[in-house]
């Protein structure tokens, strides 16, 4: 006999025997018609009663697996993209539990932010109320779909207990020099007296009052990510094993790495280092292009007229202006630097084109080698088309180097519904962080924003405060944090028991076994979040709390899936092609919807929803249900017939091979989160089991007891492999086969199948 997990053999044998003894085999009790709503309500009741998905404390030697689904915005309604995300994550969570791992499957709502604020303004309710109602509604939908989250661990980023830690993170990063204040350009509506986000500007007009908006410069807070770009890049190869291709390629895209060389230009008094991705063409450079964010720009842009142009460029919102070389803003500083290889003077120009290509740096302009540079050269009066000529002609000294396009970004917004920034502005002391013992800075709950003005700035009880440093009169910061900042650590709280979050959110001992998360399952548009989470994890490692995360990676595995569309187009109310998960669940049941969405497409493909997959899944579940129930009930009636059993032994042996083969494929599909292939293999396994019966009947006219028991064992295996995808129906079938209700239903994941009624010789021959 090959090595077999004994538990598996005995468990199957016991089940078959009990079925054969007629315990559950009473045909009058067998249900042949599949009533999804009834089955699902019954299983969900059983799970809730025994708290089946509470996060366990991992036992010694047990693997701790934290599966992190995407954090939904509190929109009030799950859409099909959510269902896809959670159906993949849930199948994986159930599979890992069945395998004997300790599984944490938890999430929180990304509840702050503009969409919630706008929805609350429309409905004239405080955002806090709106968000709570939305969250409750979405949780009901998740429970109805049978997602096995640890619901006790669900949190809202807008809860005081939660955003207190966003504020702690802000202060911690500020003190580490990773947050700073700088000017940025924002849209402003004079009528509403407020700044506007991009999605609040429609054709240059305010979403609320339809007046024209204008751009203003104002001070905001920035997150410094540049110190970690190199490490985020260097660690990508380590992630290749458990990160899928989409998630890796979005990380590479966000980094925007360019390989090339740098050269030293200018003089000892005013040095300038310039980059080019064209190492062989350095001597052909005819100008230098500077980013408007280059740290030494002020050294070169000294002429008042040039300064004026720069101010105009910055207040003109170049972040949003055209990025192609033909129309991108371009300023000539009038200054030049000398090229050491020729002594020639290279004109210094300024353009955000540099940022779009290499980040806030300086780049050599080489029209000969670079099409965009040629376009810029043609636009600039001082630049010739040939390499700048000077007295000498020495070979340039270059150093190989790398530039990244990814850049620091603004994290503060002039808006109400967000985490208050824990800073106090004092005339004497400047910007003073709120001391840790005074956190949280509480966001007033009773405000009904109207979209006009800045509600926080208008509340004297919020704004007026004593300076924590000198005690003098001071003002609170009235910007709030963008919800992107809350998201930087939204993967942490689930790993801490709710009652202990207030004390030890970032220091709880449980973090050490749950982090890094074994698998993030998220939409393919989450790359930016994930990139910045990877930066902040490294920062917290270096600062101290996450020192145990040696690589500074929040996720050791990652699966990005594409979205769900309908009729070949993005779902939208406007197009009238929105598919409502509630309606589908009502009509077909949760298992069918889950099975269909998993079966319809692999995660890397956009899922163009159609009813075909739904009808297929519905037919399949009904068919497995009726077929299995009937066979479980009839096994006791199959005649004991040694001669017949010997005659069909080779067929049972073939069934066993089919089962082992199918099981192996399904297991690999689940391990790799390729649920569509795993589901397909489950359906094939069912076909094989049906085929076995047909062939035995062709040969013998009926199934002997040995055949019937083998078939039942195969059907039990089928139900086990179905349970990650359609857990309600699968568990009900296991119960019908004689399994006891309880936590054992969650596992074990089957090993090789050992069929009763096969002689040891046949088992060994087949192994
Ligand atoms: Zn307005
Ligand atoms: Zn002060």
XYZ file of C-alpha atoms and ligand atoms in Angstrom:
769
model
C 0.000 0.000 0.000
C 1.266 3.478 -0.756
C 1.257 6.072 2.015
C -2.324 7.025 2.671
C -3.806 9.433 5.138
C -5.515 6.891 7.352
C -8.128 9.285 8.586
C -9.311 9.565 5.054
C -9.687 5.819 4.568
C -11.564 5.317 7.805
C -13.706 8.343 7.395
C -14.866 7.258 3.965
C -15.324 3.678 5.038
C -17.367 4.784 8.026
C -19.548 7.005 5.913
C -20.222 4.321 3.376
C -20.900 1.740 6.032
C -23.333 3.963 7.827
C -25.064 4.729 4.572
C -25.148 1.029 3.804
C -26.587 0.278 7.220
C -29.497 2.371 6.234
C -28.985 5.049 8.901
C -29.452 7.780 6.378
C -30.453 5.521 3.597
C -34.154 5.665 4.136
C -35.538 6.579 0.732
C -38.559 8.266 2.249
C -36.226 10.872 3.790
C -34.109 11.410 0.703
C -34.743 14.717 -0.945
C -34.442 14.537 -4.657
C -35.570 18.044 -5.409
C -33.038 20.776 -4.702
C -34.496 23.704 -2.773
C -31.599 26.156 -2.613
C -33.234 28.684 -0.298
C -34.084 26.024 2.256
C -30.700 24.292 2.116
C -28.854 27.580 2.369
C -30.884 28.920 5.282
C -30.324 25.678 7.149
C -26.553 25.606 6.619
C -26.153 29.298 7.410
C -28.113 28.739 10.606
C -25.821 25.881 11.581
C -22.684 27.947 10.873
C -23.941 30.864 12.897
C -24.934 28.607 15.790
C -21.529 27.056 16.201
C -19.636 30.193 15.158
C -18.018 28.102 12.466
C -15.745 30.768 10.999
C -14.438 32.401 14.145
C -10.703 32.924 13.809
C -8.937 30.103 15.666
C -5.740 30.426 17.652
C -3.228 28.485 15.561
C -2.058 25.312 17.319
C 1.609 24.415 17.516
C 2.799 23.361 14.081
C -0.415 24.522 12.400
C -0.090 26.942 9.503
C -1.681 30.346 10.108
C -3.250 31.606 6.901
C -4.624 35.128 6.706
C -6.687 35.640 3.563
C -7.435 39.268 2.852
C -10.282 40.118 0.477
C -10.713 43.615 -0.909
C -12.031 46.245 1.508
C -15.339 47.479 0.128
C -16.395 51.096 0.103
C -19.614 51.508 2.044
C -21.694 52.003 -1.068
C -24.734 50.202 0.319
C -24.822 47.413 -2.204
C -22.583 44.581 -3.280
C -21.950 44.499 -7.000
C -20.928 41.526 -9.100
C -17.248 42.499 -8.807
C -17.526 42.047 -5.024
C -19.225 38.693 -5.501
C -16.394 37.599 -7.749
C -13.766 38.771 -5.269
C -15.357 37.150 -2.235
C -16.334 33.935 -4.037
C -12.665 33.408 -4.955
C -11.436 34.301 -1.473
C -14.115 32.212 0.234
C -13.381 29.118 -1.851
C -9.721 29.492 -0.947
C -10.495 30.040 2.754
C -12.723 26.956 2.900
C -10.103 24.907 1.092
C -7.353 25.954 3.502
C -9.564 25.205 6.513
C -10.356 21.775 5.086
C -6.630 21.208 4.748
C -6.226 21.765 8.465
C -4.810 25.290 8.438
C -5.828 27.971 10.937
C -7.584 30.510 8.727
C -8.264 34.179 9.307
C -10.664 35.489 6.680
C -11.591 39.022 7.601
C -11.977 42.511 6.256
C -13.095 46.014 7.123
C -15.008 48.711 5.310
C -13.178 51.568 3.654
C -15.823 53.910 5.034
C -14.333 57.386 4.826
C -14.091 59.310 1.627
C -15.781 61.326 -0.998
C -18.423 58.922 -2.373
C -19.922 58.476 1.112
C -19.778 62.219 1.744
C -21.475 63.008 -1.569
C -24.171 60.384 -0.975
C -24.824 61.856 2.485
C -25.027 65.385 1.061
C -27.581 64.189 -1.478
C -29.708 62.517 1.195
C -29.197 65.240 3.784
C -28.057 62.857 6.518
C -24.843 62.794 8.554
C -22.297 60.622 6.714
C -21.792 58.497 9.847
C -25.436 57.411 9.707
C -25.335 56.740 6.003
C -22.179 54.653 6.258
C -23.523 52.509 9.066
C -26.741 51.742 7.222
C -24.800 50.853 4.068
C -22.410 48.574 5.916
C -25.201 46.678 7.658
C -26.971 46.127 4.394
C -23.811 44.835 2.700
C -23.041 42.488 5.582
C -26.513 40.968 5.220
C -25.792 40.323 1.558
C -22.473 38.680 2.396
C -24.076 36.398 4.961
C -26.787 35.457 2.477
C -24.107 34.544 -0.079
C -22.534 32.250 2.505
C -19.149 33.977 2.673
C -17.237 32.526 5.583
C -15.792 35.738 6.991
C -15.094 36.131 10.661
C -17.852 38.729 10.954
C -16.849 39.504 14.555
C -13.693 41.094 13.181
C -15.388 43.400 10.666
C -14.557 47.078 11.228
C -15.190 50.484 9.678
C -12.277 52.802 8.920
C -14.544 55.656 10.086
C -14.887 54.292 13.632
C -13.172 56.383 16.257
C -11.310 53.337 17.581
C -10.080 52.742 14.082
C -9.122 56.198 12.824
C -7.327 56.863 16.070
C -4.712 54.482 14.671
C -4.714 56.226 11.298
C -3.780 59.313 13.295
C -1.136 57.379 15.184
C 0.288 56.249 11.850
C 0.279 59.822 10.581
C 2.215 61.090 13.602
C 4.603 58.134 13.464
C 5.405 58.715 9.786
C 5.623 62.482 10.330
C 8.176 61.982 13.071
C 10.131 59.612 10.816
C 10.297 62.296 8.131
C 8.026 60.358 5.782
C 5.241 62.934 5.823
C 5.831 66.566 4.894
C 3.913 69.665 3.905
C 4.128 71.216 0.479
C 2.062 73.124 -2.029
C -0.106 71.446 -4.581
C -2.624 72.522 -7.184
C -6.305 71.870 -6.554
C -9.593 72.788 -8.164
C -11.552 75.421 -6.299
C -15.172 76.557 -6.579
C -15.627 80.221 -5.631
C -19.351 79.789 -5.162
C -19.183 76.771 -2.856
C -15.954 78.022 -1.214
C -14.413 74.612 -1.341
C -11.771 72.559 -3.074
C -13.017 69.880 -5.410
C -11.788 66.409 -6.237
C -11.380 65.371 -9.866
C -14.691 63.514 -9.829
C -16.465 66.648 -8.580
C -15.375 68.611 -11.638
C -17.478 68.002 -14.714
C -16.294 69.751 -17.891
C -14.516 72.360 -15.835
C -17.605 73.043 -13.723
C -18.534 72.321 -10.119
C -20.685 69.193 -9.648
C -22.856 70.994 -7.137
C -23.459 74.546 -8.420
C -22.228 74.179 -12.035
C -20.112 77.323 -11.796
C -16.708 77.319 -13.418
C -13.905 76.088 -11.197
C -10.372 77.451 -11.058
C -7.057 76.065 -9.937
C -5.447 77.320 -6.760
C -2.248 76.482 -4.910
C -2.592 75.374 -1.330
C -0.468 73.655 1.274
C -1.192 69.959 1.730
C 0.443 66.984 3.385
C 2.480 64.545 1.326
C 3.530 60.964 1.919
C 7.174 60.397 1.062
C 7.443 57.034 -0.670
C 10.675 57.612 -2.579
C 13.007 56.129 0.109
C 11.372 52.731 -0.456
C 11.040 52.593 -4.234
C 14.291 50.740 -4.679
C 13.386 48.088 -2.120
C 9.865 47.680 -3.509
C 11.533 47.037 -6.839
C 14.258 44.713 -5.516
C 11.730 42.507 -3.690
C 9.542 41.847 -6.715
C 11.465 38.686 -7.732
C 10.799 37.207 -4.262
C 7.089 37.705 -4.807
C 6.983 35.897 -8.118
C 6.118 32.531 -6.592
C 2.795 33.526 -5.043
C 1.833 36.711 -6.836
C -0.041 36.338 -10.090
C 1.113 38.063 -13.247
C -1.427 40.936 -13.147
C -0.545 41.879 -9.594
C 3.183 41.838 -10.369
C 2.856 43.788 -13.579
C 0.833 46.538 -11.865
C 3.619 46.843 -9.278
C 6.154 47.231 -12.084
C 3.954 49.742 -13.869
C 3.502 51.894 -10.767
C 7.250 51.871 -10.117
C 7.940 52.984 -13.680
C 11.555 51.885 -13.593
C 13.993 53.194 -16.227
C 17.499 51.801 -16.476
C 20.225 54.031 -17.778
C 23.221 56.116 -16.747
C 23.792 59.413 -14.991
C 26.441 62.044 -15.663
C 27.714 64.968 -13.610
C 27.261 68.320 -15.271
C 27.701 71.937 -14.279
C 30.382 73.300 -12.019
C 31.690 72.592 -8.542
C 29.559 75.506 -7.238
C 26.453 74.437 -9.093
C 26.609 70.722 -9.898
C 23.785 68.944 -11.665
C 23.348 65.218 -12.213
C 21.371 64.218 -15.286
C 19.914 60.863 -16.277
C 19.394 59.202 -19.627
C 18.142 55.779 -20.648
C 20.423 56.028 -23.719
C 23.921 55.254 -22.374
C 25.563 55.105 -25.803
C 24.335 58.508 -26.896
C 25.361 60.703 -23.944
C 27.866 62.717 -26.008
C 25.086 63.604 -28.424
C 23.107 65.476 -25.736
C 22.039 68.980 -26.730
C 20.025 70.114 -23.701
C 18.918 69.175 -20.172
C 15.299 68.874 -19.151
C 14.417 69.446 -15.483
C 11.339 68.369 -13.603
C 9.360 71.262 -12.083
C 9.811 69.325 -8.833
C 13.582 69.039 -9.128
C 15.007 69.931 -5.686
C 17.640 72.307 -7.159
C 15.360 74.030 -9.605
C 15.520 77.369 -7.769
C 19.293 77.464 -8.350
C 18.735 77.589 -12.086
C 15.471 79.447 -12.447
C 16.656 82.815 -11.136
C 15.227 85.257 -13.677
C 11.998 86.888 -12.411
C 10.312 86.226 -15.758
C 11.226 82.544 -15.531
C 9.982 82.330 -11.934
C 6.718 83.790 -13.079
C 6.397 81.189 -15.804
C 7.133 78.445 -13.292
C 4.455 79.738 -10.925
C 2.028 79.787 -13.783
C 2.960 76.258 -14.755
C 2.420 75.052 -11.209
C -0.871 76.819 -10.681
C -1.966 75.689 -14.127
C -2.388 72.166 -12.830
C 0.353 70.539 -14.852
C -0.353 67.304 -13.019
C -3.419 67.031 -15.199
C -2.117 68.678 -18.383
C -1.159 66.843 -21.531
C 1.860 64.618 -21.129
C 2.943 64.209 -24.736
C 6.044 66.033 -25.882
C 4.149 68.142 -28.463
C 1.834 69.879 -26.017
C 3.416 69.446 -22.592
C 4.338 72.747 -20.889
C 7.958 73.776 -21.574
C 9.965 76.588 -19.961
C 13.427 77.808 -20.909
C 15.325 78.919 -17.787
C 17.824 80.853 -19.876
C 20.578 79.097 -17.909
C 22.969 76.436 -19.209
C 25.286 73.821 -17.766
C 28.555 72.793 -19.275
C 29.068 69.270 -20.601
C 32.366 67.947 -19.227
C 33.036 65.781 -22.284
C 33.003 68.702 -24.734
C 32.812 71.899 -22.708
C 29.660 72.727 -24.661
C 26.837 74.635 -23.010
C 23.620 72.641 -22.623
C 20.491 74.804 -22.267
C 18.396 74.047 -19.163
C 14.711 73.602 -19.856
C 11.890 72.693 -17.459
C 8.984 70.396 -18.245
C 6.687 67.945 -16.407
C 7.468 65.551 -19.251
C 10.399 64.441 -17.069
C 8.038 63.471 -14.252
C 5.865 61.462 -16.584
C 8.905 59.511 -17.763
C 11.480 59.337 -14.959
C 10.113 61.081 -11.873
C 11.288 64.385 -10.313
C 14.778 64.359 -11.804
C 16.889 65.907 -14.572
C 17.235 64.205 -17.941
C 19.657 64.663 -20.804
C 17.946 65.744 -24.004
C 19.287 63.647 -26.876
C 17.251 64.318 -30.025
C 19.314 61.794 -32.011
C 18.364 58.930 -29.752
C 14.972 59.868 -28.387
C 11.832 60.852 -30.224
C 10.329 62.863 -27.358
C 13.629 64.761 -26.965
C 13.586 65.540 -30.682
C 10.088 66.998 -30.326
C 11.170 69.128 -27.354
C 14.299 70.283 -29.220
C 12.172 71.426 -32.137
C 10.050 73.513 -29.749
C 12.946 75.165 -27.901
C 14.642 78.124 -29.584
C 18.032 77.732 -27.921
C 18.419 74.061 -28.792
C 20.048 72.907 -31.997
C 19.302 69.571 -33.587
C 22.911 68.416 -33.481
C 24.940 67.589 -30.390
C 26.146 70.713 -28.637
C 29.768 71.333 -29.720
C 32.455 72.716 -27.440
C 36.218 72.938 -27.299
C 37.037 69.484 -25.972
C 35.816 66.079 -27.035
C 36.585 63.805 -24.063
C 34.652 60.629 -23.416
C 31.844 61.210 -20.874
C 32.135 59.571 -17.506
C 28.859 57.835 -16.721
C 27.505 55.713 -13.882
C 24.856 53.051 -14.397
C 21.709 53.976 -12.452
C 17.967 53.627 -12.211
C 15.122 56.145 -12.056
C 11.566 55.527 -10.878
C 8.522 57.397 -12.046
C 6.588 56.705 -8.812
C 6.508 59.831 -6.696
C 5.349 61.191 -3.346
C 1.675 62.073 -3.285
C -0.729 64.286 -1.410
C -2.683 62.637 1.398
C -4.784 65.522 2.726
C -8.084 66.871 1.487
C -10.228 69.816 2.393
C -13.216 67.682 3.184
C -15.304 66.702 6.145
C -15.709 62.933 5.945
C -12.221 61.717 6.738
C -9.725 61.114 9.504
C -8.874 64.466 11.129
C -5.197 65.220 10.686
C -3.637 65.225 14.170
C -1.711 68.460 13.830
C -2.092 71.819 15.583
C -0.854 74.999 13.946
C 0.733 77.446 16.348
C 2.111 80.839 15.324
C 5.140 80.394 17.520
C 5.830 76.670 17.197
C 4.623 75.915 13.680
C 2.886 72.605 12.910
C 2.852 70.551 16.132
C 1.714 66.896 16.100
C -1.014 66.044 18.600
C 0.583 64.023 21.447
C -0.251 60.301 21.404
C -2.169 60.513 24.699
C -4.520 63.107 23.174
C -5.543 60.855 20.272
C -7.988 60.478 18.751
C -8.778 63.917 17.455
C -12.485 63.251 17.182
C -14.439 64.056 14.059
C -17.773 65.638 15.076
C -20.510 63.102 14.326
C -23.398 65.548 14.168
C -22.322 67.452 11.067
C -24.459 67.347 7.951
C -22.140 68.594 5.233
C -23.783 70.537 2.440
C -20.886 70.597 0.013
C -20.340 74.283 0.767
C -17.368 75.709 2.602
C -15.290 73.640 4.979
C -17.481 72.297 7.802
C -14.568 71.563 10.124
C -13.041 75.021 9.713
C -16.378 76.556 10.637
C -16.637 74.735 13.979
C -14.948 76.841 16.640
C -15.246 73.936 19.122
C -13.136 71.850 16.761
C -10.661 74.435 15.558
C -9.715 76.452 18.633
C -7.244 74.643 20.838
C -4.188 75.206 22.986
C -0.792 74.504 21.432
C 0.520 71.218 22.919
C 4.008 72.688 22.867
C 3.745 76.230 24.296
C 0.169 76.276 25.593
C -0.685 79.379 23.591
C -3.795 79.758 21.431
C -3.568 77.648 18.270
C -5.723 76.134 15.519
C -6.324 72.559 14.575
C -5.551 71.410 11.050
C -8.927 71.332 9.289
C -7.931 69.154 6.349
C -8.742 65.472 6.737
C -6.803 62.490 5.437
C -7.696 61.060 2.073
C -9.126 57.566 2.495
C -6.111 56.291 0.585
C -4.183 56.984 3.783
C -6.576 54.872 5.905
C -6.124 52.112 3.348
C -2.370 52.038 3.956
C -2.952 49.823 6.977
C -6.488 48.497 6.371
C -5.030 44.980 6.163
C -3.835 45.093 9.793
C -6.907 45.298 12.107
C -8.436 41.934 11.135
C -5.376 40.246 12.587
C -6.010 41.735 16.041
C -8.942 40.594 18.239
C -11.492 43.438 18.345
C -11.294 43.854 22.114
C -7.541 44.333 21.985
C -7.321 46.786 19.120
C -7.540 49.865 21.330
C -4.438 48.858 23.277
C -2.218 47.068 20.818
C -3.218 47.513 17.212
C 0.347 47.513 15.922
C 1.985 45.528 18.706
C -0.395 42.628 19.367
C 1.399 39.245 19.511
C -1.149 37.705 17.086
C 0.259 39.904 14.315
C 3.325 37.721 14.350
C 1.497 34.622 13.208
C -1.017 36.222 10.837
C 1.325 38.605 9.037
C 2.248 38.759 6.286
C -1.145 37.888 4.874
C -0.873 34.634 2.958
C -3.080 35.924 0.145
C -4.591 39.173 -0.937
C -7.509 38.745 -3.322
C -8.413 42.060 -4.928
C -9.520 43.762 -8.112
C -6.900 44.529 -10.733
C -7.312 48.259 -10.036
C -5.874 47.850 -6.512
C -2.231 48.084 -7.585
C -1.765 51.609 -6.238
C -3.111 50.714 -2.805
C -0.945 47.633 -2.651
C 2.171 49.503 -3.739
C 1.751 52.081 -0.991
C 0.902 49.404 1.577
C 4.198 47.751 0.688
C 5.976 51.068 1.278
C 4.339 51.692 4.650
C 4.999 48.141 5.845
C 8.694 48.701 5.190
C 8.557 52.037 6.986
C 6.910 50.401 10.032
C 9.499 47.642 9.924
C 12.299 50.216 10.051
C 10.557 52.352 12.671
C 10.021 49.285 14.864
C 6.490 47.884 15.264
C 6.787 45.574 12.241
C 10.436 44.675 12.786
C 9.377 41.016 12.674
C 8.424 41.435 9.007
C 11.948 41.162 7.735
C 11.043 41.767 4.086
C 8.572 44.507 4.831
C 5.931 42.859 2.686
C 2.267 42.885 3.809
C 1.224 40.076 1.428
C 3.243 36.984 0.674
C 0.708 36.013 -1.992
C -1.555 38.080 -4.167
C -4.262 37.410 -6.708
C -5.710 40.217 -8.782
C -8.871 39.545 -10.732
C -10.416 41.524 -13.524
C -13.879 43.046 -13.298
C -17.324 41.805 -14.214
C -19.012 43.488 -17.160
C -22.253 42.852 -19.037
C -23.030 43.016 -22.747
C -19.341 43.690 -23.337
C -19.530 46.938 -21.377
C -18.914 48.167 -17.880
C -22.083 47.833 -15.812
C -23.793 51.149 -15.202
C -27.227 52.414 -14.285
C -27.002 54.696 -17.277
C -26.585 51.748 -19.689
C -29.226 49.735 -17.880
C -26.999 46.653 -17.825
C -26.434 46.320 -14.086
C -26.676 42.732 -12.865
C -28.030 42.678 -9.313
C -26.587 39.877 -7.163
C -29.637 39.975 -4.858
C -31.988 39.150 -7.705
C -29.809 36.264 -8.856
C -29.534 34.836 -5.342
C -33.271 35.134 -4.916
C -33.937 33.288 -8.145
C -31.164 30.663 -8.168
C -29.658 30.526 -4.685
C -26.246 31.578 -3.426
C -24.433 28.361 -4.374
C -25.487 28.631 -8.010
C -24.422 32.268 -8.234
C -21.057 31.533 -6.611
C -20.430 28.505 -8.790
C -21.412 30.398 -11.938
C -19.201 33.411 -11.282
C -16.214 31.168 -10.552
C -16.839 28.885 -13.501
C -17.439 31.621 -16.065
C -13.861 32.922 -16.367
C -10.372 32.710 -14.920
C -9.387 35.593 -12.631
C -7.073 37.166 -15.214
C -9.955 37.571 -17.674
C -12.662 40.194 -17.639
C -15.885 38.349 -16.958
C -18.560 39.250 -19.480
C -21.579 38.140 -17.502
C -24.258 36.120 -19.179
C -26.906 33.699 -18.009
C -25.218 30.734 -19.672
C -22.871 30.156 -16.746
C -25.763 30.557 -14.346
C -27.898 27.989 -16.151
C -24.958 25.623 -16.324
C -24.273 25.959 -12.588
C -27.938 25.554 -11.740
C -28.259 22.411 -13.852
C -25.090 20.957 -12.422
C -26.064 21.467 -8.775
C -29.564 20.083 -9.287
C -28.173 17.102 -11.059
C -25.476 16.314 -8.442
C -28.079 16.771 -5.736
C -30.676 14.395 -7.135
C -28.162 11.827 -8.338
C -26.213 11.665 -5.063
C -29.294 11.541 -2.818
C -30.718 8.702 -4.859
C -27.469 6.663 -4.702
C -26.968 7.263 -0.985
C -30.480 5.951 -0.415
C -30.154 2.918 -2.639
C -26.774 1.574 -1.581
C -28.300 -0.712 1.091
C -30.470 -2.376 -1.533
C -27.587 -3.353 -3.804
C -27.095 -7.125 -3.640
C -23.989 -8.687 -2.090
C -22.582 -10.727 -4.965
C -18.983 -11.900 -4.747
C -18.849 -13.155 -8.290
C -20.223 -9.881 -9.723
C -17.908 -7.869 -7.489
C -14.880 -9.761 -8.754
C -16.003 -9.266 -12.336
C -16.244 -5.455 -11.987
C -13.201 -4.971 -9.816
C -11.218 -3.472 -12.723
C -13.995 -0.906 -13.192
C -13.881 0.164 -9.563
C -10.147 0.394 -9.927
C -10.616 2.685 -12.897
C -13.095 4.788 -10.896
C -10.512 5.115 -8.155
C -7.936 6.374 -10.648
C -10.402 8.845 -12.085
C -11.143 10.117 -8.587
C -7.480 10.450 -7.653
C -6.691 12.188 -10.878
C -9.647 14.557 -10.575
C -8.846 15.274 -6.948
C -5.274 16.149 -7.799
C -6.342 18.593 -10.484
C -8.983 20.228 -8.315
C -6.450 20.602 -5.506
C -3.912 22.278 -7.780
C -6.608 24.641 -9.106
C -7.517 25.636 -5.557
C -3.897 26.050 -4.469
C -3.358 28.447 -7.345
C -6.747 30.168 -6.891
C -7.660 29.207 -10.458
C -11.200 28.431 -9.365
C -12.594 28.197 -12.887
C -10.410 25.196 -13.713
C -11.082 23.635 -10.315
C -14.855 23.934 -10.843
C -14.532 22.503 -14.337
C -12.653 19.522 -12.897
C -15.376 18.993 -10.291
C -17.953 18.790 -13.073
C -15.743 16.321 -14.981
C -15.376 14.157 -11.919
C -19.155 13.948 -11.694
C -19.336 12.841 -15.329
C -16.822 10.094 -14.594
C -18.817 8.827 -11.637
C -21.943 8.656 -13.796
C -19.963 6.945 -16.508
C -18.792 4.263 -14.050
C -22.380 3.364 -13.232
C -23.401 3.199 -16.876
C -20.559 0.843 -17.705
C -21.221 -1.486 -14.769
C -24.878 -1.696 -15.736
C -23.942 -2.370 -19.353
C -21.791 -5.267 -18.219
C -23.811 -6.725 -15.343
C -27.285 -5.228 -15.553
C -26.993 -3.732 -12.049
C -24.537 -2.546 -9.391
C -23.396 -5.062 -6.806
C -22.965 -3.888 -3.216
C -19.236 -3.388 -3.802
C -19.938 -1.218 -6.859
C -22.602 0.818 -5.083
C -20.343 1.419 -2.085
C -17.500 2.486 -4.344
C -19.808 4.856 -6.141
C -21.051 6.355 -2.881
C -17.472 6.863 -1.723
C -16.763 8.662 -4.990
C -19.860 10.846 -4.562
C -18.755 11.766 -1.033
C -15.399 12.742 -2.456
C -17.233 14.811 -5.055
C -19.243 16.615 -2.365
C -16.028 17.382 -0.471
C -14.381 18.862 -3.550
C -17.523 20.870 -4.293
C -17.713 22.365 -0.821
C -15.321 25.332 -1.320
C -17.464 26.557 -4.220
C -21.025 25.596 -3.326
C -20.677 25.032 0.421
C -24.357 24.814 1.364
C -25.366 22.129 -1.117
C -22.117 20.218 -0.606
C -22.497 20.106 3.165
C -26.141 19.076 2.920
C -25.032 16.186 0.707
C -22.358 15.136 3.204
C -25.027 15.123 5.907
C -27.241 13.008 3.676
C -24.324 10.581 3.305
C -24.211 10.106 7.055
C -21.696 12.718 8.188
C -22.341 14.242 11.588
C -23.102 17.946 11.565
C -20.326 19.960 13.163
C -16.895 21.305 12.501
C -15.802 17.982 10.896
C -17.918 18.965 7.925
C -15.293 21.584 7.113
C -12.690 18.906 6.472
C -10.508 17.115 6.000
C -9.628 17.867 2.440
C -9.486 14.369 0.898
C -6.184 12.698 0.184
C -6.041 9.760 -2.226
C -9.275 7.881 -2.458
C -9.363 4.357 -1.091
C -12.413 2.510 -2.258
C -14.098 -0.159 -0.208
C -14.622 -3.344 -2.120
C -11.246 -3.310 -3.810
C -8.867 -6.107 -2.940
C -5.487 -5.074 -1.547
C -3.928 -6.446 -4.708
C -5.995 -4.215 -6.972
C -5.299 -1.164 -4.800
C -1.571 -1.832 -4.933
C -1.640 -2.580 -8.657
C -3.345 0.685 -9.306
C -1.060 2.698 -7.075
Zn -19.812 74.995 -6.599
Zn 3.040 76.802 20.322
